Coordinates of C-alpha atoms and ligand atoms in Angstrom, one line a residue:
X1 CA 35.2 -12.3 30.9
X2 CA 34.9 -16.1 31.8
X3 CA 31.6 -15.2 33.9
X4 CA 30.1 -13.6 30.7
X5 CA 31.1 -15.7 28.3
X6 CA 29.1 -18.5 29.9
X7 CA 26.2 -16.7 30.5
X8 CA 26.3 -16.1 26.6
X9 CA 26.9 -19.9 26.2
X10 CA 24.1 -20.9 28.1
X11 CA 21.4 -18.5 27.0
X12 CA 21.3 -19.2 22.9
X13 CA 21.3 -15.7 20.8
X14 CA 18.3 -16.4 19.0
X15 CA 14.5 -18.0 20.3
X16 CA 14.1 -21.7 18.7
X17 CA 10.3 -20.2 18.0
X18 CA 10.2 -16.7 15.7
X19 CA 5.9 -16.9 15.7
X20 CA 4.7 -13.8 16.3
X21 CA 2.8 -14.0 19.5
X22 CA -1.4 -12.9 19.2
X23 CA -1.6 -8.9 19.4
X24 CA -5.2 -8.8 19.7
X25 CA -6.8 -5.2 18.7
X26 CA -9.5 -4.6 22.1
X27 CA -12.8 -4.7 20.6
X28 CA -14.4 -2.7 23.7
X29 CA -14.5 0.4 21.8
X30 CA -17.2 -0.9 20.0
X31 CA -20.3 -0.8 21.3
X32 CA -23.4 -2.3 19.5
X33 CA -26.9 -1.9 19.8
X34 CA -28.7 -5.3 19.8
X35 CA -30.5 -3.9 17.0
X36 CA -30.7 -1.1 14.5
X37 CA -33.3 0.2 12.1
X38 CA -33.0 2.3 8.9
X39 CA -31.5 6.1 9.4
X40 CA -34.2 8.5 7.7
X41 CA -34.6 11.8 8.3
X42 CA -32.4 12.1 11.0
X43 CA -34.2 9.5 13.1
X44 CA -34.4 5.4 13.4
X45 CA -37.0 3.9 11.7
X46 CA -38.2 0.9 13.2
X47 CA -37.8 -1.9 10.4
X48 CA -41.0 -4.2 9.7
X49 CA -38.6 -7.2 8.7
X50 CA -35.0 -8.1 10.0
X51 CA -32.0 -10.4 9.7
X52 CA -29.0 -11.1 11.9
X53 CA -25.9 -9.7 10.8
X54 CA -22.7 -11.7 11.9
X55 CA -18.9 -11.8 12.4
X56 CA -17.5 -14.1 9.5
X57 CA -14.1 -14.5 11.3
X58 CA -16.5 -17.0 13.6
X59 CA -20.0 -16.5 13.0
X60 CA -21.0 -14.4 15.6
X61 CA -24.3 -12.8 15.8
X62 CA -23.2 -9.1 16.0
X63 CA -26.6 -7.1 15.4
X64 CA -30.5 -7.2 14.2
X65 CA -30.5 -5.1 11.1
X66 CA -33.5 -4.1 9.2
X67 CA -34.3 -5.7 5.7
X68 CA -35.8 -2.7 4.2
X69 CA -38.6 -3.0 2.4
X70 CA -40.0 -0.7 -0.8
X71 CA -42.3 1.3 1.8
X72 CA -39.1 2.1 3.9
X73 CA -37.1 2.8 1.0
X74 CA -40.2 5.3 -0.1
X75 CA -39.6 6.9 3.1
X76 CA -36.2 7.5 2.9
X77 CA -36.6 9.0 -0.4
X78 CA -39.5 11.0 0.6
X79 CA -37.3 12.6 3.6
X80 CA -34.1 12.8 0.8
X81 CA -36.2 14.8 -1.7
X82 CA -37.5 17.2 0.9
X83 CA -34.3 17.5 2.7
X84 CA -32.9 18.5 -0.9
X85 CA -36.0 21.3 -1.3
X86 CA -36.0 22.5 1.9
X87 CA -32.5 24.3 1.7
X88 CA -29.9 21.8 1.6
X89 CA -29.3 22.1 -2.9
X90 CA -29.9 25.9 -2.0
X91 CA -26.8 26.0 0.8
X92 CA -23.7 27.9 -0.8
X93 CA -21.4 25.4 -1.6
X94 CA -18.9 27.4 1.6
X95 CA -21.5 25.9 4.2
X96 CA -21.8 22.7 2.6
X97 CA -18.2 22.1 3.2
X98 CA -18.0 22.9 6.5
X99 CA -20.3 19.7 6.9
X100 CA -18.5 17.9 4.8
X101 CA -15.2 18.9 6.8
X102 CA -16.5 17.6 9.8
X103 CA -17.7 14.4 9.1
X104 CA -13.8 14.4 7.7
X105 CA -12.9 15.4 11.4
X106 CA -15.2 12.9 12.9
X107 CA -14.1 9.7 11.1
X108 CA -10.3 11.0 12.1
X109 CA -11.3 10.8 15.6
X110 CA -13.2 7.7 15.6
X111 CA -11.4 5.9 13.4
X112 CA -10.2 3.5 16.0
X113 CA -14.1 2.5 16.9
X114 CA -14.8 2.3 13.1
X115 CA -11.6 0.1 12.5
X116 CA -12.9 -2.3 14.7
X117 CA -16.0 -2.8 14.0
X118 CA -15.1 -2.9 9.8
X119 CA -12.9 -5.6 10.3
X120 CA -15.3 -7.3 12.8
X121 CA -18.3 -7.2 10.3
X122 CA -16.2 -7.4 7.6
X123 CA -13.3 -9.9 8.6
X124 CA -10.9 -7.7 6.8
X125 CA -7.5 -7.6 8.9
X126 CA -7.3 -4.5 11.5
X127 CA -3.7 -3.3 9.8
X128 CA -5.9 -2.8 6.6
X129 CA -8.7 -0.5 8.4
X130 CA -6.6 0.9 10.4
X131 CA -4.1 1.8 7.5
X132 CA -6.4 1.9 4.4
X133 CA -10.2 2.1 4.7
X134 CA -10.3 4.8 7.6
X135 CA -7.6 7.1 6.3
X136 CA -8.8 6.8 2.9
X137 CA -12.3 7.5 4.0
X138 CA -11.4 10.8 6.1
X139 CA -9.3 11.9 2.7
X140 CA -12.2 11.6 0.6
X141 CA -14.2 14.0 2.7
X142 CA -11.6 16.3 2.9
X143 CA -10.9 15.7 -0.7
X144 CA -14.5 16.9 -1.7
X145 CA -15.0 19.3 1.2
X146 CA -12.5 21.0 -0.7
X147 CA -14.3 21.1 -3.7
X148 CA -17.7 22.0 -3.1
X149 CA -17.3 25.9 -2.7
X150 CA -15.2 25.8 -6.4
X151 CA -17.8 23.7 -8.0
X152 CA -17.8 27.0 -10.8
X153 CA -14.0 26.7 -10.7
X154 CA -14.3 23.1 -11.6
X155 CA -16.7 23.5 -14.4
X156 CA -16.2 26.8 -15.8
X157 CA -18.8 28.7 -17.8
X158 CA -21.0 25.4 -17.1
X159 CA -23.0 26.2 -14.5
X160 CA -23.1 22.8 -12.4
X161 CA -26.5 22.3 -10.6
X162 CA -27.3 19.2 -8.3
X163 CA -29.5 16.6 -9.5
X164 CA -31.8 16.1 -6.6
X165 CA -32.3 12.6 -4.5
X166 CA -29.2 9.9 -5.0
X167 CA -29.9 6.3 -5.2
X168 CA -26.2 4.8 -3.9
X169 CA -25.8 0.6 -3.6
X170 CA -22.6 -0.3 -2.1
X171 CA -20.7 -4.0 -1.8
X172 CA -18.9 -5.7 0.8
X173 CA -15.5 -5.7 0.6
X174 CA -14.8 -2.1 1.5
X175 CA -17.7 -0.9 3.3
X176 CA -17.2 2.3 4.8
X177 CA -15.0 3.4 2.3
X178 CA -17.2 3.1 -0.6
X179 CA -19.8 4.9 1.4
X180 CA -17.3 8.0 1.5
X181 CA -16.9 7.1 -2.0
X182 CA -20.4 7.8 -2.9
X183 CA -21.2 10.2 -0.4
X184 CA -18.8 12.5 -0.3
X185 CA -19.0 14.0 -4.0
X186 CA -22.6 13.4 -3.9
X187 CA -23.0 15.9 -0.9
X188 CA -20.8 18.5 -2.5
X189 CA -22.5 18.7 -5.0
X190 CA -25.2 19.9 -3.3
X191 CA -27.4 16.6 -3.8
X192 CA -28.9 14.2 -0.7
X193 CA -28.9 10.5 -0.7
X194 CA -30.2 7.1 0.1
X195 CA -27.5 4.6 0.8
X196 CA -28.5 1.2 1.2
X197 CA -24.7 -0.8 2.7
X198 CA -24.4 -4.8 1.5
X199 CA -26.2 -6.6 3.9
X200 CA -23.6 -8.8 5.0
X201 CA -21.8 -5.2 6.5
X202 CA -24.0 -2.8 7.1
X203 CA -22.8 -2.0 10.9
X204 CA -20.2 0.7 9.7
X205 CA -22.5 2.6 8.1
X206 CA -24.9 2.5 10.9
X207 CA -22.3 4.1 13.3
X208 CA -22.1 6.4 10.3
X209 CA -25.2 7.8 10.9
X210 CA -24.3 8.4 14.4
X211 CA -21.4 10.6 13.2
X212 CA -24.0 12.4 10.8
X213 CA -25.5 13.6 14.1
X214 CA -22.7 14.4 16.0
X215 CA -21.8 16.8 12.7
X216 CA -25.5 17.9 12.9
X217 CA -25.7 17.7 9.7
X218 CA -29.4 18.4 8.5
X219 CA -31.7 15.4 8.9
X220 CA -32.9 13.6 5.5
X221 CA -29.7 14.5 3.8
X222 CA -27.9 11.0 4.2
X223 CA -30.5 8.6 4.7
X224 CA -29.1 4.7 5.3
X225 CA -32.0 2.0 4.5
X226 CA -29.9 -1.7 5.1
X227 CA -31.2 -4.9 3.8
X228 CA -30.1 -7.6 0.5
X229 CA -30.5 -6.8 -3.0
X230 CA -34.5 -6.4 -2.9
X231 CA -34.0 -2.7 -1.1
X232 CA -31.3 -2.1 -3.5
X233 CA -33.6 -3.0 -6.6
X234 CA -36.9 -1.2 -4.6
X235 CA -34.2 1.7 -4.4
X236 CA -33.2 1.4 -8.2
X237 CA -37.0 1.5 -8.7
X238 CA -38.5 4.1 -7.0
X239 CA -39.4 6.9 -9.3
X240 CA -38.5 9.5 -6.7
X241 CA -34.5 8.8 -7.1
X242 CA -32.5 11.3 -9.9
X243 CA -29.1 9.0 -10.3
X244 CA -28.3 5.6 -9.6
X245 CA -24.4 5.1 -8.2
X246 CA -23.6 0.9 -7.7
X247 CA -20.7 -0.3 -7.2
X248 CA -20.8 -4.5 -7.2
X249 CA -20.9 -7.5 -9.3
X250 CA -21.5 -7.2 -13.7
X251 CA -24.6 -9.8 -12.9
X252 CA -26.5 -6.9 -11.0
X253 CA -24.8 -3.8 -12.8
X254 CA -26.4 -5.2 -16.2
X255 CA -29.7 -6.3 -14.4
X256 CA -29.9 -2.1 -13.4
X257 CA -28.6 -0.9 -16.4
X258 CA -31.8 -2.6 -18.3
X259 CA -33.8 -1.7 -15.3
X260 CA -33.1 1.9 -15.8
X261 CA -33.0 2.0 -19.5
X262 CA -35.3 5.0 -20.7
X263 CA -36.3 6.1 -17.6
X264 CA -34.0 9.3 -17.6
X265 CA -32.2 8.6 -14.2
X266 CA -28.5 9.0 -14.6
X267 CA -26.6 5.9 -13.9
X268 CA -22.9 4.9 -13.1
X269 CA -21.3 1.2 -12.3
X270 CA -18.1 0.1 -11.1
X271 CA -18.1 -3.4 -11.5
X272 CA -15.9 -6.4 -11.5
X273 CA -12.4 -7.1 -12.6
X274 CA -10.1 -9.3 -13.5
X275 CA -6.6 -7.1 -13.6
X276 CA -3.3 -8.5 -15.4
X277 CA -0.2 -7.3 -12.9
X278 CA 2.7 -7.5 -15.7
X279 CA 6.2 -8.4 -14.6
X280 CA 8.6 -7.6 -17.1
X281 CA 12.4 -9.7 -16.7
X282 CA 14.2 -6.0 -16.1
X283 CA 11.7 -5.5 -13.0
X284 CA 13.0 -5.3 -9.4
X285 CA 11.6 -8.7 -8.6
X286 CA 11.8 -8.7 -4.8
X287 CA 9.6 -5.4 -4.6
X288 CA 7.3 -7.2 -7.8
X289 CA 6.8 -9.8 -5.3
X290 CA 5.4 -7.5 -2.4
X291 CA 3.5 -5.6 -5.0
X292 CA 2.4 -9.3 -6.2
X293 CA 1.2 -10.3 -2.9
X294 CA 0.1 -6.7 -1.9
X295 CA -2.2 -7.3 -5.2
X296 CA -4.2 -10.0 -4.8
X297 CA -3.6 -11.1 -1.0
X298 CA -4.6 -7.6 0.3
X299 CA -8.5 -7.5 1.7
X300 CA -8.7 -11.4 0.4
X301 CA -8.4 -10.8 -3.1
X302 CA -12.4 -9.6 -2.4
X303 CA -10.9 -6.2 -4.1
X304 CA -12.4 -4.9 -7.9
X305 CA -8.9 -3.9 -8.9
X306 CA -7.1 -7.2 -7.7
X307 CA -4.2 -8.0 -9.4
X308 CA -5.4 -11.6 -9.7
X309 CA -3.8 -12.9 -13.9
X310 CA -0.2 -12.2 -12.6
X311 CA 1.8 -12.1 -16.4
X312 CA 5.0 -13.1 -15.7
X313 CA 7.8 -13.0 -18.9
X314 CA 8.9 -16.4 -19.5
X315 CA 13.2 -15.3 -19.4
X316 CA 12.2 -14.4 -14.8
X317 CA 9.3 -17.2 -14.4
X318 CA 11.0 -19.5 -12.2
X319 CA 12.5 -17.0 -9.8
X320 CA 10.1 -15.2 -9.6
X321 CA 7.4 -17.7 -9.0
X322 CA 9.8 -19.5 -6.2
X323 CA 10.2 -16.2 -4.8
X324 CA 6.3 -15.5 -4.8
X325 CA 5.8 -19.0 -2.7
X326 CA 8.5 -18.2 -0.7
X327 CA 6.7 -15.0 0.6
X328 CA 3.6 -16.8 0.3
X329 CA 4.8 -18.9 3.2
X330 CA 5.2 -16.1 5.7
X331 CA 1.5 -14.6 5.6
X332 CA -0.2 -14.9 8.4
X333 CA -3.9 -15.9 8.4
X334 CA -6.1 -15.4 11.1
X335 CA -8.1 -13.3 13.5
X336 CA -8.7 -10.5 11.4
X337 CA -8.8 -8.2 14.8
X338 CA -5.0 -9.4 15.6
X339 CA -2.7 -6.8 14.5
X340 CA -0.1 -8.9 13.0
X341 CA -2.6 -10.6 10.6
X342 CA -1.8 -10.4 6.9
X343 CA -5.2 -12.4 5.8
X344 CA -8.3 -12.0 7.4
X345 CA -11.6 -13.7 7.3
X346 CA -13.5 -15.0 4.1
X347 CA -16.8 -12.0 4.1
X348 CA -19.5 -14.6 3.9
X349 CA -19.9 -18.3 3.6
X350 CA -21.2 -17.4 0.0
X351 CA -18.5 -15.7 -1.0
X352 CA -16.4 -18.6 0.3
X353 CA -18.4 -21.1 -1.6
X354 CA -17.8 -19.4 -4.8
X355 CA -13.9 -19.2 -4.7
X356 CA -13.8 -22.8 -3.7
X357 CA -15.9 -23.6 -7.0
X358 CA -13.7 -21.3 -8.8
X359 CA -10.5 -23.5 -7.4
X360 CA -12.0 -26.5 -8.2
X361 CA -12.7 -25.8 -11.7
X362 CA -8.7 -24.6 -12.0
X363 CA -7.8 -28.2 -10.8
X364 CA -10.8 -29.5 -12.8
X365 CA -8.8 -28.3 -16.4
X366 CA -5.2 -28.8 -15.1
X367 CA -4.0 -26.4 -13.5
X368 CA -1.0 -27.1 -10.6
X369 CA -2.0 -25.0 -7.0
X370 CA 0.1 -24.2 -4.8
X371 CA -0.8 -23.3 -0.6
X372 CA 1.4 -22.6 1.7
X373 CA 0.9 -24.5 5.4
X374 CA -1.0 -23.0 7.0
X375 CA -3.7 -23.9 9.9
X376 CA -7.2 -22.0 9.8
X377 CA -9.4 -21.6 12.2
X378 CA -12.4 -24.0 13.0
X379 CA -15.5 -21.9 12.4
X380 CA -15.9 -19.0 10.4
X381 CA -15.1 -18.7 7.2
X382 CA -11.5 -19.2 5.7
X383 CA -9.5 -19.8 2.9
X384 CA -5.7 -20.1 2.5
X385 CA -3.4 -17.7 0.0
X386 CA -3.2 -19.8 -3.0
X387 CA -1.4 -19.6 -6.3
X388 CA -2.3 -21.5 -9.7
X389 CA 0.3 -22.2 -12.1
X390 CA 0.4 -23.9 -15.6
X391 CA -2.5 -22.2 -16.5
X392 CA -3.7 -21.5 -19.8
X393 CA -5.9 -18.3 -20.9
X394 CA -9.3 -20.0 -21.6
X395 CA -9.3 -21.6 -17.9
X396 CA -12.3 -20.2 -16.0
X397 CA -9.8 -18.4 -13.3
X398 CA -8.0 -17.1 -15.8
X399 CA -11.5 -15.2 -17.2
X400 CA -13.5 -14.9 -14.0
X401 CA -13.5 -13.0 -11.7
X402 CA -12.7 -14.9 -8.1
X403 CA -12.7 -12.5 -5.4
X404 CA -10.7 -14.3 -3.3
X405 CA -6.9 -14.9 -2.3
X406 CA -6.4 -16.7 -5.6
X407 CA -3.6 -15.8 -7.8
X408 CA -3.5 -17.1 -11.5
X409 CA -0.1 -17.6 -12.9
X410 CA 0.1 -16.6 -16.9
X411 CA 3.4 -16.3 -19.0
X412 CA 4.4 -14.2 -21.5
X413 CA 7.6 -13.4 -24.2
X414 CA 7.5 -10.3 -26.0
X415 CA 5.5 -6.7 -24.8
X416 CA 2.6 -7.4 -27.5
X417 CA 1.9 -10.8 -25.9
X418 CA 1.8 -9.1 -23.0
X419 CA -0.7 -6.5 -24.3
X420 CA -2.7 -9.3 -25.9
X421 CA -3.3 -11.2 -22.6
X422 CA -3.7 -8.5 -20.3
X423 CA -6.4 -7.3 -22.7
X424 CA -8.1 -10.7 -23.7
X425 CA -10.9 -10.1 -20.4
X426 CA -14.2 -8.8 -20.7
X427 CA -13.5 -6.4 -18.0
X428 CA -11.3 -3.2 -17.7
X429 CA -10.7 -1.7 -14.4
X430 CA -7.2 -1.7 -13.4
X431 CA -3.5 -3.0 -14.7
X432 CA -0.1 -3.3 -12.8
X433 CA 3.6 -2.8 -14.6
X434 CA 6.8 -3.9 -13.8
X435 CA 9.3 -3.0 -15.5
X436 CA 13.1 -0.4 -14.5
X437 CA 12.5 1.1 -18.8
X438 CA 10.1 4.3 -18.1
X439 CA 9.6 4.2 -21.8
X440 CA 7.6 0.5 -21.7
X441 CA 5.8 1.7 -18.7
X442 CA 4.3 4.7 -21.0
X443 CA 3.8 2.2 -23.8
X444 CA 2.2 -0.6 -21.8
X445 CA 0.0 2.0 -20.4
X446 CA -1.3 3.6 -23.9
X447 CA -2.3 -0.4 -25.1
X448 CA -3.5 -1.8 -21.9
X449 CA -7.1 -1.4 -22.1
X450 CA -7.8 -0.4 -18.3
X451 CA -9.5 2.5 -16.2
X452 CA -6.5 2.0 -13.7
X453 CA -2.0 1.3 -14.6
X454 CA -0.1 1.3 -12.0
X455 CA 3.6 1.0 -12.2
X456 CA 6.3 -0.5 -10.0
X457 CA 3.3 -0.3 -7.5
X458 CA 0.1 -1.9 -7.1
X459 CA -3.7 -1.1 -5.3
X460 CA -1.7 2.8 -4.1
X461 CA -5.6 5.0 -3.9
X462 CA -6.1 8.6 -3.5
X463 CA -9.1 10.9 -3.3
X464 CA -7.7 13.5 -6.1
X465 CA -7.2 10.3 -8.6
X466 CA -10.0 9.5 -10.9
X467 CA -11.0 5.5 -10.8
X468 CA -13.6 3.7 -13.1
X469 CA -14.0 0.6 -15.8
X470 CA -13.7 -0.1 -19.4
X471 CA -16.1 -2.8 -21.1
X472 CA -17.6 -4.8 -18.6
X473 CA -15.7 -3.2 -15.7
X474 CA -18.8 -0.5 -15.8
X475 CA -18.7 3.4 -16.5
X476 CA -17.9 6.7 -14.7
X477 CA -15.3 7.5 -12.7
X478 CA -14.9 7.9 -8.9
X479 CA -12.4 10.1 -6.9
X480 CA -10.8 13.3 -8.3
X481 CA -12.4 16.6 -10.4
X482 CA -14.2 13.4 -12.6
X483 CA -15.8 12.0 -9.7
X484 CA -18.2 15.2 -9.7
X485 CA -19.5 14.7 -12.7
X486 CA -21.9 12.0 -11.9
X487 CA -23.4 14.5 -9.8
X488 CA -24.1 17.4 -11.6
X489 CA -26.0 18.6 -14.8
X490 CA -25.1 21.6 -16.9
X491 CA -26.8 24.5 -18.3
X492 CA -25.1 24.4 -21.4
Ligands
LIG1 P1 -23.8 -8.0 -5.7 O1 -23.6 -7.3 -6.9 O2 -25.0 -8.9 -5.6 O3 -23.9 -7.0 -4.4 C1 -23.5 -5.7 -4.4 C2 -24.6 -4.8 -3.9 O4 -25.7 -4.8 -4.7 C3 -25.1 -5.2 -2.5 O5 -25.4 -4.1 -1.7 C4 -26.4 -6.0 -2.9 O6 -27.3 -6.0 -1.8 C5 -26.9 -5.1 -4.0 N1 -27.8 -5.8 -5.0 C6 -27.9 -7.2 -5.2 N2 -28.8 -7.4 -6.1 C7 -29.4 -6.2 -6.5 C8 -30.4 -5.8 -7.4 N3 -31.0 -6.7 -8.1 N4 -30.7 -4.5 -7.5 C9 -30.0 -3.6 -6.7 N5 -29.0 -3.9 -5.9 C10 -28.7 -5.2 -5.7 O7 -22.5 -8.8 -5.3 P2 -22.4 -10.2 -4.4 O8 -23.5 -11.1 -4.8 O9 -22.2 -9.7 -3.0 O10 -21.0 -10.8 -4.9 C11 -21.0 -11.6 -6.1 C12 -19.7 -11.3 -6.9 O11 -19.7 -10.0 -7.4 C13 -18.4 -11.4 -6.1 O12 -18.0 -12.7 -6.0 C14 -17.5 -10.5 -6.9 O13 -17.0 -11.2 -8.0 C15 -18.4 -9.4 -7.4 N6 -18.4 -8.2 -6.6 C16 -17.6 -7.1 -7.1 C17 -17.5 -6.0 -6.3 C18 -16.7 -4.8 -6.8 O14 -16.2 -4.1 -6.0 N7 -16.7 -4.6 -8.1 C19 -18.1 -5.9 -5.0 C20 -18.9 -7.0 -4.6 C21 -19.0 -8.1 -5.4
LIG2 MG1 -25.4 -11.0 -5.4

């Protein structure tokens, strides 16, 4: 007994230091060409011009892409449209599946190699690809797998037909899932495609295309052209494309929506946001608080649907806002390949350069910040969690959209205040509840003038539910029976 208690007394119970050690994710898996062209027809097309693409978590060169020009997008089309014509928008919907089921299959299996290299390109944490983007993905084509023999079903007495060749322009922030996004109803449909990635991530999709083969799936169907907004605009363009899908910033959704004005292609945009999470003094406020953080911290705030005008009723503010910057204190920023990190890399020194404007202008007209301590790395591109308070509804990150971990701190008295706030935004995608009363939740939700409510929960996805804007937040609706739509017209 005297022998153990003094090795007890001489070994403390607890470490002086609870840091989590690094937990590095091996990036080996990952092998990279030293460059890539565009994927048309099945094949690599050798790109005339090219940039580097890089790892924003340190600036490492990671690739040679192609920036592709209007001839290579023509190509692409021209190997879409006769990919469409030469059997694929004839295939019963039964075969089309079984594609669609394997690419499903594929992503399953690889989803470790993708993981990587997403966050890697991307700078998004590996916890988030690993547990969000790739799973999500798969579920999308299995999701519309599902559907594409029952198209009839879906649309009854309407006879759904494909539209032909489908122009898709996809952003940063989630790359490879936005890609099974657009793809995946597209091809059930019975339609082909010309996806052209942002050009700060276009390596996911490029291993895509190596899955495409490995699923043999008929060449010209999914054709990949990379490059910056001039190949998506020679893509929006080209008279050879039937529907236009973009996801990405209002600026460029408007600039297409002119673009294509009269020119009978069909056209859908999920733009920006700039989402009110409303936290009602009856909510559970430590699980507000993770669905606070989960909100706007997940994928550095570079999310549509961020939760980034948290409305807070005035009776909990100081609670829960000491609370929030308690918990604010134990993310962990860093190596976006480490498993344990919470907050990964800033995507690209742009983006970087526009939230710390957007900051700036909040201490500019008076607002208080608050950051926790914590130490970023030297290169690549970072910014830390960060919370404004005492900030009033006119402030430009109260009406903009930052894209960033940046979290603007509103307050609120009675339900219609709430509903008056959380609606005074030109945009419309998504909303976030808190509250124990079902009942408010149900009238919240019938005021609140979003695509997207969730409740007691915040940023939950699923390939069955339908997601999409009001007002400036765009039109159309992704995911779910809706999400076919888009791709189909009707003999009616
Ligand atoms: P962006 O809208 O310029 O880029 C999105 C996609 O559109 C990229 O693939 C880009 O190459 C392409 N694109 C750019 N100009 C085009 C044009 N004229 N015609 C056709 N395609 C074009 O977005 P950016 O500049 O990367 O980010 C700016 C801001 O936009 C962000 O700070 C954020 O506020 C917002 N944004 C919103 C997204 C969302 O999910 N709703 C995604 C990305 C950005
Ligand atoms: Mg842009």
């Amino acid at each position: 007994m005297a022998e153990l208690e003094r090795t007890s007394a001489s070994q403390p119970a607890a470490p002086a230091e609870w840091a989590y050690a690094s937990a590095p994710e091996a990036r080996d898996i990952v092998r990279l060409a030293d460059r890539y062209g565009h994927f048309v027809g099945g094949d690599w097309l050798e790109p005339t011009e090219t940039y580097a693409t890089i790892a924003p978590r340190d600036e490492e060169v990671l690739a040679t892409v192609g920036q592709g020009t209007p001839a290579d997008v023509d190509r692409a089309v021209a190997a879409a449209r006769a990919a469409y014509a030469d059997g694929w928008s004839s295939l019963p919907g039964s075969e089309r599946a079984k594609y669609l089921y394997r690419i499903a299959r594929l992503l399953q299996e690889r989803s470790r190699e993708l993981a990587v290299l997403e966050s890697l390109n991307g700078g998004k944490p590996i916890k988030e690809s690993r547990d969000v983007d790739l799973p999500l993905a798969a579920a999308h084509f299995f999701y519309y797998a599902g559907w594409a023999d029952k198209l009839e079903y879906a649309f009854p007495n309407r006879r759904p037909r494909p539209l032909g060749v489908a122009g898709q322009i996809i952003p940063w922030n989630f790359p490879l899932l936005m890609l099974a996004w657009k793809v995946a109803p597209a091809l059930a449909c019975g339609n082909t495609v010309v996806l052209k990635p942002a050009e700060t991530t276009p390596l996911t999709a490029l291993l895509f295309c190596d899955l495409l083969r490995q699923a043999e799936l008929p060449p010209g169907v999914v054709n990949i052209v990379t490059g910056d907004g001039r190949t998506g605009a020679a893509l929006v363009e080209h008279p050879g494309v039937d529907k236009i899908a973009f996801t990405g910033s209002t600026a460029v959704g408007k600039e297409i929506q002119r673009r294509l004005a009269g020119s009978g292609k069909r056209l859908t945009l999920e733009l920006g946001g700039k989402a009110a999470n409303i936290v009602f003094d009856d909510a559970a406020l430590d699980q507000a608080v993770e669905g606070i953080v989960n909100g706007i911290y997940f994928n550095q705030g570079h999310v549509c649907c961020a939760g980034s005008r948290l409305l807070v009723q005035e009776s909990v503010y100081e609670p829960l806002v000491a609370k929030l910057e308690r918990r604010l204190a134990t993310l962990r920023v860093g190596d976006p390949l480490d498993k344990n990190t919470d907050v990964g890399a800033i995507n690209s020194a742009a983006q970087l350069a526009k939230i710390r404007e957007l900051v700036a202008s909040g201490l500019e007209e008076g607002a208080e910040i608050y950051q926790p301590p914590c130490e970023l790395p030297e290169k690549g591109y970072w910014f830390p969690p960060t919370v404004f308070t005492s900030v009033a509804q006119s402030y430009r990150i109260a009406q903009e959209e930052i894209f960033g971990p940046v979290l603007s701190v509103l307050t609120f008295r009675t339900p219609d205040e709430a509903v008056a706030k959380a609606n005074n935004t030109p945009y419309g995608l998504s909303a976030g509840v808190w509250t124990e009363k079902g009942s408010r939740i149900l009238w919240m939700a019938q005021r609140l003038r979003a695509g997207v409510i969730w409740a007691n929960t915040y940023n939950r996805f699923d390939p069955s539910s339908p997601f999409g804007g009001y007002k400036e937040s765009g039109f159309g609706r992704e995911g779910g029976l809706h999400g076919l739509e888009p791709y189909l017209e009707f003999e009616e």
